[in-house]
C-alpha positions as a printed Julia matrix, in Angstrom:
395×3 Matrix{Float64}:
 37.07  -33.25  -104.04
 39.02  -35.0   -101.31
 41.99  -37.48  -101.82
 41.48  -41.23  -101.59
 43.32  -43.47   -99.15
 45.42  -45.11  -101.8
 47.51  -42.55  -103.49
 44.68  -40.32  -104.61
 42.27  -42.79  -106.32
 38.7   -41.64  -106.4
 36.39  -43.46  -104.1
 33.05  -44.32  -105.65
 29.98  -46.03  -104.26
 30.09  -49.86  -104.77
 26.34  -50.32  -104.82
 23.48  -48.25  -106.08
 21.5   -46.18  -103.58
 18.11  -47.45  -102.68
 15.17  -45.18  -103.13
 13.31  -43.9   -100.03
 10.19  -46.0    -99.39
  6.96  -44.35  -100.46
  4.68  -43.25   -97.68
  1.71  -45.44   -97.11
 -1.77  -44.0    -97.24
 -2.45  -42.1    -94.1
  1.19  -41.85   -93.05
  3.39  -38.78   -93.1
  6.49  -38.65   -95.16
  9.87  -37.8    -93.7
 10.02  -34.37   -92.1
 11.08  -31.55   -94.41
 12.73  -28.25   -93.6
 10.69  -25.91   -91.38
  8.38  -23.46   -93.1
  9.61  -19.91   -93.29
  7.98  -18.11   -90.34
  9.15  -15.01   -88.5
  8.26  -16.52   -85.17
 10.7   -19.36   -85.72
 13.57  -17.16   -86.85
 13.46  -18.23   -90.44
 14.95  -16.29   -93.31
 11.73  -14.38   -94.09
 11.19  -13.55   -90.41
 14.67  -12.1    -90.14
 14.05   -9.83   -93.09
 10.79   -8.52   -91.58
 12.42   -7.9    -88.2
 15.38   -6.12   -89.79
 13.0    -3.98   -91.85
 11.07   -2.93   -88.79
 14.28   -2.12   -86.92
 15.56   -0.03   -89.83
 12.23    1.83   -90.03
 12.41    2.54   -86.31
 15.97    3.86   -86.69
 14.92    6.13   -89.55
 12.01    7.45   -87.47
 14.32    8.18   -84.55
 16.77    9.95   -86.84
 14.03   12.09   -88.35
 12.69   12.93   -84.87
 16.19   13.87   -83.69
 16.72   16.09   -86.72
 13.38   17.84   -86.13
 14.23   18.44   -82.46
 17.66   19.85   -83.3
 16.18   22.12   -85.94
 13.51   23.35   -83.52
 16.09   24.06   -80.82
 18.28   25.88   -83.33
 15.34   27.96   -84.52
 14.47   28.94   -80.93
 18.11   29.85   -80.2
 18.27   31.95   -83.36
 14.97   33.7    -82.58
 16.32   34.66   -79.15
 19.98   35.14   -79.97
 19.89   37.07   -83.23
 17.84   40.01   -81.84
 19.99   40.02   -78.71
 23.23   40.09   -80.68
 21.8    42.78   -82.95
 20.81   44.91   -79.96
 24.18   44.43   -78.24
 26.01   45.32   -81.45
 23.95   48.51   -81.68
 24.92   49.4    -78.11
 28.59   48.85   -78.89
 28.32   51.11   -81.91
 26.46   53.65   -79.76
 29.52   53.85   -77.49
 31.79   54.86   -80.36
 32.73   58.39   -81.31
 33.78   61.47   -79.39
 31.55   63.57   -77.11
 30.96   67.15   -78.18
 32.9    69.99   -76.61
 31.13   71.54   -73.66
 29.31   68.4    -72.59
 30.41   68.68   -68.99
 28.79   69.53   -65.69
 26.3    72.38   -65.57
 26.76   72.45   -61.79
 23.36   70.82   -61.46
 24.42   67.35   -60.33
 23.0    65.39   -57.4
 23.84   62.6    -55.0
 21.81   60.09   -53.0
 22.81   59.89   -49.31
 22.1    57.05   -46.88
 19.89   57.04   -43.8
 22.83   57.47   -41.43
 22.7    61.2    -42.04
 19.36   61.61   -40.27
 19.2    58.78   -37.7
 22.04   59.97   -35.46
 25.02   57.99   -36.78
 26.64   60.91   -38.61
 28.35   63.67   -36.64
 29.77   67.16   -37.21
 33.09   65.74   -38.45
 31.25   63.72   -41.1
 29.44   66.84   -42.27
 32.73   68.74   -42.62
 34.24   65.89   -44.61
 31.22   65.84   -46.91
 31.56   69.59   -47.47
 35.22   69.14   -48.49
 34.3    66.29   -50.88
 31.53   68.21   -52.61
 33.51   71.44   -52.96
 35.25   70.25   -56.13
 32.13   68.79   -57.77
 29.05   70.02   -59.59
 26.67   68.56   -56.97
 23.9    70.93   -55.91
 21.16   68.57   -54.67
 21.35   65.93   -51.94
 18.63   63.25   -51.84
 18.81   62.1    -48.21
 17.06   58.84   -47.29
 14.49   59.93   -44.73
 11.95   57.07   -45.01
 11.01   54.42   -45.68
  7.36   55.27   -45.45
  4.88   52.78   -44.05
  2.81   50.88   -46.6
 -0.14   53.12   -45.73
  1.84   56.21   -46.78
  2.6    57.55   -43.31
  6.1    58.48   -42.09
  7.0    58.05   -38.39
  8.95   61.04   -37.12
 11.18   58.69   -35.18
 12.89   57.73   -38.44
 14.64   61.08   -38.92
 15.54   62.56   -35.49
 18.62   64.42   -36.88
 17.05   65.82   -40.05
 17.03   69.39   -38.79
 20.71   69.11   -37.8
 21.59   67.94   -41.3
 19.58   70.57   -43.17
 20.89   73.43   -41.06
 24.47   72.1    -41.27
 24.4    71.79   -45.06
 22.93   75.26   -45.5
 25.61   76.67   -43.2
 28.66   74.82   -44.53
 27.64   74.3    -48.17
 25.8    77.39   -49.39
 23.76   76.8    -52.55
 23.29   73.05   -51.98
 19.7    71.87   -51.45
 18.67   68.99   -49.19
 15.7    66.92   -50.32
 13.93   64.24   -48.29
 14.29   60.91   -50.08
 10.98   59.09   -49.38
 10.59   55.56   -50.65
  8.7    52.33   -50.25
  8.08   49.07   -52.08
  4.87   48.91   -54.07
  2.48   45.97   -54.05
  2.72   45.62   -57.83
  4.54   42.28   -57.97
  3.86   40.83   -54.52
  0.97   41.01   -52.04
  2.97   43.19   -49.63
  3.68   46.87   -50.14
  2.12   50.26   -50.72
 -1.05   50.34   -52.82
 -1.34   53.56   -54.8
 -4.81   52.62   -56.01
 -6.07   53.51   -52.53
 -6.98   57.2    -52.29
 -6.29   57.25   -48.55
 -2.76   55.93   -49.14
 -2.0    58.64   -51.7
 -3.37   61.28   -49.32
 -1.09   59.97   -46.57
  1.96   60.25   -48.88
  1.05   63.87   -49.57
  0.85   64.48   -45.82
  4.29   62.88   -45.4
  5.62   65.34   -47.98
  4.2    68.26   -45.96
  5.72   66.72   -42.83
  9.31   66.73   -44.14
  8.97   70.19   -45.64
  7.93   71.41   -42.17
 11.28   70.11   -40.87
 13.1    72.41   -43.3
 13.92   70.2    -46.28
 14.27   72.01   -49.61
 12.24   69.4    -51.47
 10.76   65.93   -51.68
 12.43   63.12   -53.62
 10.07   60.22   -54.28
 11.28   56.67   -55.05
  8.51   54.05   -55.27
  9.42   50.68   -56.78
  8.62   48.58   -58.73
  6.46   51.16   -60.5
  4.86   49.84   -63.65
  4.62   51.93   -66.79
  1.33   53.76   -67.28
  0.34   53.9    -63.59
 -2.32   56.64   -63.49
 -2.47   56.6    -59.69
  1.21   57.57   -59.57
  0.63   60.47   -61.93
 -2.26   61.62   -59.75
 -0.02   61.43   -56.67
  2.63   63.57   -58.36
  0.04   66.2    -59.22
 -1.07   66.38   -55.58
  2.48   66.59   -54.17
  3.48   69.19   -56.78
  0.71   71.45   -55.54
  2.23   71.25   -52.03
  5.85   71.8    -53.08
  4.98   74.72   -55.34
  3.13   76.42   -52.5
  6.29   76.05   -50.37
  8.7    77.07   -53.17
 10.25   73.62   -52.79
 11.46   70.98   -55.24
  9.68   67.81   -56.3
 12.01   65.19   -57.7
 11.61   61.49   -58.51
 13.81   58.47   -59.14
 12.72   57.11   -62.51
 12.87   53.66   -64.09
 14.79   53.19   -67.34
 13.04   53.67   -70.68
 12.16   50.84   -73.08
 15.36   50.13   -75.08
 13.02   48.74   -77.75
  9.38   49.84   -78.23
  7.07   47.97   -75.89
  9.92   46.08   -74.25
  8.45   46.51   -70.75
  5.4    44.5    -71.82
  7.55   41.7    -73.26
  9.79   41.54   -70.19
  6.8    41.61   -67.88
  5.38   38.57   -69.65
  8.69   36.69   -69.64
 10.06   37.63   -66.22
  7.04   38.95   -64.29
  8.88   42.25   -63.76
  8.35   44.91   -66.47
 11.32   46.99   -65.17
 11.2    49.63   -67.93
  8.82   52.5    -68.61
  7.53   53.44   -72.02
  9.03   56.65   -73.34
  5.56   58.18   -73.33
  5.04   57.45   -69.64
  8.51   58.79   -68.82
  7.53   62.05   -70.49
  4.25   62.18   -68.54
  6.18   61.86   -65.29
  8.83   64.37   -66.35
  6.19   67.03   -67.04
  4.87   66.76   -63.47
  8.12   67.26   -61.54
 10.99   69.7    -61.14
 13.69   67.02   -61.37
 13.72   63.47   -62.75
 16.72   61.22   -62.03
 17.05   58.08   -64.18
 18.28   55.0    -62.31
 20.59   54.15   -65.21
 22.3    51.19   -63.55
 21.4    47.53   -62.92
 21.21   47.13   -66.69
 22.28   43.46   -67.13
 25.03   44.55   -69.52
 28.13   42.29   -69.35
 30.74   44.65   -70.83
 31.79   48.2    -70.07
 31.36   49.27   -73.7
 27.84   47.82   -73.84
 26.9    49.51   -70.57
 28.24   52.84   -71.82
 26.31   52.45   -75.08
 23.18   51.63   -73.1
 23.57   54.78   -70.98
 24.07   56.84   -74.15
 20.82   55.43   -75.51
 18.95   56.04   -72.26
 20.22   59.62   -72.15
 18.95   60.3    -75.66
 15.56   58.67   -74.99
 15.1    60.69   -71.82
 16.16   63.97   -73.42
 13.66   63.5    -76.24
 10.65   63.59   -73.91
 11.8    65.67   -70.92
 10.64   69.29   -71.24
 13.4    71.93   -71.04
 11.81   73.3    -67.85
 12.42   69.97   -66.05
 15.87   69.15   -64.72
 17.01   65.76   -66.08
 19.71   63.74   -64.29
 21.32   60.44   -65.33
 22.35   58.05   -62.58
 25.97   57.02   -61.94
 26.77   53.73   -60.15
 28.79   54.75   -57.08
 28.38   51.24   -55.64
 29.86   47.83   -56.32
 28.03   44.52   -56.62
 28.28   41.37   -58.72
 24.95   39.71   -59.36
 22.54   39.1    -62.19
 21.55   42.52   -63.47
 24.65   44.35   -62.28
 28.25   43.47   -63.11
 30.8    45.59   -61.29
 33.42   45.28   -64.04
 30.92   46.58   -66.63
 28.89   49.23   -64.82
 31.61   51.72   -64.05
 31.38   55.45   -63.42
 33.81   56.11   -66.28
 31.6    54.22   -68.79
 28.44   55.9    -67.5
 29.94   59.39   -67.76
 31.15   58.77   -71.32
 27.73   57.35   -72.25
 25.98   60.38   -70.76
 28.21   62.75   -72.72
 27.65   60.85   -75.97
 23.87   60.83   -75.54
 23.87   64.52   -74.63
 26.1    65.35   -77.62
 23.81   63.58   -80.11
 20.48   64.8    -78.77
 20.66   68.18   -76.99
 24.26   69.24   -76.41
 23.35   72.71   -75.18
 20.66   71.66   -72.7
 21.08   73.64   -69.5
 18.86   71.78   -67.01
 20.88   68.58   -67.09
 23.22   66.69   -64.8
 24.25   63.36   -63.29
 23.24   61.82   -59.99
 25.6    59.57   -57.98
 24.26   56.53   -56.11
 25.26   56.27   -53.24
 27.58   58.06   -50.79
 28.41   55.22   -48.36
 29.54   52.82   -51.13
 31.57   55.32   -53.18
 35.28   54.68   -53.77
 38.03   57.12   -54.57
 38.07   55.7    -58.09
 34.39   56.58   -58.48
 35.01   60.16   -57.42
 38.04   60.45   -59.7
 36.15   59.07   -62.72
 33.32   61.52   -62.08
 35.62   64.52   -61.69
 37.93   63.67   -64.6
 35.19   62.7    -67.0
 32.4    65.12   -66.13
 33.6    68.0    -63.93
 37.04   68.54   -65.56
């Protein structure tokens, strides 16, 4: 109550209020307050609008929660098996190799094309002889191709092959020289060699005869990407083996890695379009058809040295399990240096590979005689690579 103008007296009306006149028939009374309507922003309309907004917010929250849960589930589905597998590889790298798991003097090395196209000279051959003298290397896979997609091999690609073979036999007694014949297969692109063609396989067999006529001690076949279960490849090996046996020569192959998990090549083929691995069964089928099988145990996608070493230990065991004792098994060593997806130079070291090989050999067949390692490749090798190989494997 407010104060009056005269010292606080209360002000009161001096005359009574008159009533509002009644509306005459047919006339409207004085306007009242607007009716509650959401379209006019009345109290009821505000409540409805606020309710709808709150419902929309709840729906968005629920949708966001469902999306986050779905993403988390997908991450867990992919990440948990990966972490489990990587942990297993790390554990696989632990322990000490058994005594005696060193070179059997049955190692090998891949050599580049420069040895047969005229770039290498007598001085290079003498230097190679000095390098190999303190190793267990007894087979050289010398790049003599590539073959044409139809399986033929132009003689112009290896003009100095006879010089190399004769020079190795003269300066490095006991070391064999095998012709490394390769090509890309049309398995993942429209271009390449097609093994399903009988005439192509026959031409590859003729190319094998061709290099043996030059004086090579064997044929080393490297066809990629070769998918697991390829019956045409097995048929080709049977045909070439008949030729090499008749010449008392070697048949060797560069082999893909074995499924680290059962059926993994099928899964990876679906996800990436490149199966990469062979089943263990197919690896054994190949191994029974050749004199030597060299696993390309590099380009493994492993990010740490310990994981790479554990992976090589696993690959060594898987290969030993299905390679007959009459076949010479070799595990590849990365004598090259790249940084890209699939191959990390800091992880894929010769030292880790050698330790992995020894661990796998120790756990699976420590006394196996027909066993060795194969270094890839001569022109990229560093002194550290050679030292790691000698200290870890040759001793």
